[in-house]
Amino acid sequence: MATPRPHQRVGDVAWTKMTKVNGELFALTYGAMVTQLIRDFEDLKAVNQQLDNMGYNIGIRLIDEFLAKSGVSNCQDFKETAEVIAKIAFKMFLGVNAEVAHWNAENNACSLLIYENPLTEFVELPPSAYGVLWYSNVLCGVLRGALEMVQMRVEARFVKDVLQGDEVSEIRLELKGMIEEAMGDEYKED
Amino acid sequence: MEPRRSTGLTATKLHILDRPLSRGKNEVHVLALMRHTHTQSVSLSAFSFLFSEMVQYFQGRVQNISDLENRLDDAGFGVGVRVGELLCHREKSGRRETRLISILQFIVSTCWKALFGKAADALERSTENEDEYMIHELEPLTNKFISVPPDLGQLDCAAYIAGIIRGVLTSSGFTANVTAHTVEVGTPGQRDKTVFLIKFDERVMRRERVLT
């Protein structure tokens, strides 16, 4: 398949314009945070939840920067949204590409495959965390928060993780519906 | 045909200690070359968003500012221990510094360059106390997007970097206390600089005298 991939080019251009920092400092900082969460919550499921919450907070702010700097405007459909996330957003912020795969028949669910996850540098999960801790779960929250700000309600969750011995990290992204822009009651005329 | 990925099955089946250590920025990965990317950096935004979220998380769980700084410092400590070990292998072929001045220089040049892409602005020895040293940094990465609200007065997020310094020092056998201080530069329009005050443990000073 040798079709031109304009999204990828847009992503590369956006990436060159970003100020960069050492990815290892980023990875170690994230690691310090996850370690602290595990110490505080003691329950790995609660850690997943907390990481998702933190990601959500990041996502709702990150979308502004993304729209301002990437030059991307409205997406036609969810299919394009997924491509934009994988080829532009991942590239712009994390310097890596993700791949979109495994569409369902209705075209409202797909998977993001992440081959080089900068968060997982230097990480080795203990076997006791296998199947429970989704180490990079913050990414799911970011996706959920950012898409909510563009009126898309999605569910994002990890289904595979390189750290747990899978071949690739995979985030399942499902479109649950569009958020209708509605006026609050207080603004309505009688 | 998709190119073969760097993180294949074979790599993941090995324990992290059995895999070769990545060589940081110098590593020229074949795949990275093909895609014209460097796998080793991320955007400053990604780091800042993450760091700010971490600060806010800590803030929700502490009573006062010094507790908050302590938690940032602790988080940095763990990073420092790892950074020290990593750079010692990568840049010093496994040789560890044993002298006070060399370890300080290792921090302000090697560590600083690896972490922040530049050397620290100055390293100074205190004129009053022989066990005190100061690292000056005009623009600490952690403070770039942090504006401290007035009710949190003394907070300095560079405590995280102070923790990193303490981690590198402690894991190399130099027990020390490191604190971050904001110092006004005086010139209007310029941001305050940060000074990291390093106070070495007495045992370290005694050993240093023996070695001299």
Coordinates of C-alpha atoms in Angstrom, one line a residue, chain B residues 98-101 125 128-133 173-174 199-212:
Chain B
T98 CA 34.9 9.2 44.5
R99 CA 36.1 12.8 44.9
L100 CA 33.9 15.6 45.9
I101 CA 34.8 18.0 43.1
R125 CA 31.7 26.9 46.7
E128 CA 31.5 30.6 54.7
N129 CA 31.2 26.9 55.0
E130 CA 33.6 24.5 53.5
D131 CA 30.9 21.7 53.2
E132 CA 28.5 23.9 51.2
Y133 CA 28.3 24.2 47.5
G173 CA 28.3 7.6 48.4
F174 CA 28.1 11.4 49.1
K199 CA 25.4 20.6 52.2
F200 CA 27.5 17.6 52.5
D201 CA 27.4 15.2 55.5
E202 CA 30.3 15.5 57.9
R203 CA 31.5 11.9 57.1
V204 CA 31.8 12.9 53.5
M205 CA 34.0 15.8 54.4
R206 CA 36.1 13.7 56.7
R207 CA 36.7 11.1 54.0
E208 CA 37.5 13.8 51.5
R209 CA 40.2 15.1 53.8
V210 CA 41.7 11.6 54.1
L211 CA 41.8 11.3 50.3
T212 CA 43.5 14.6 49.8

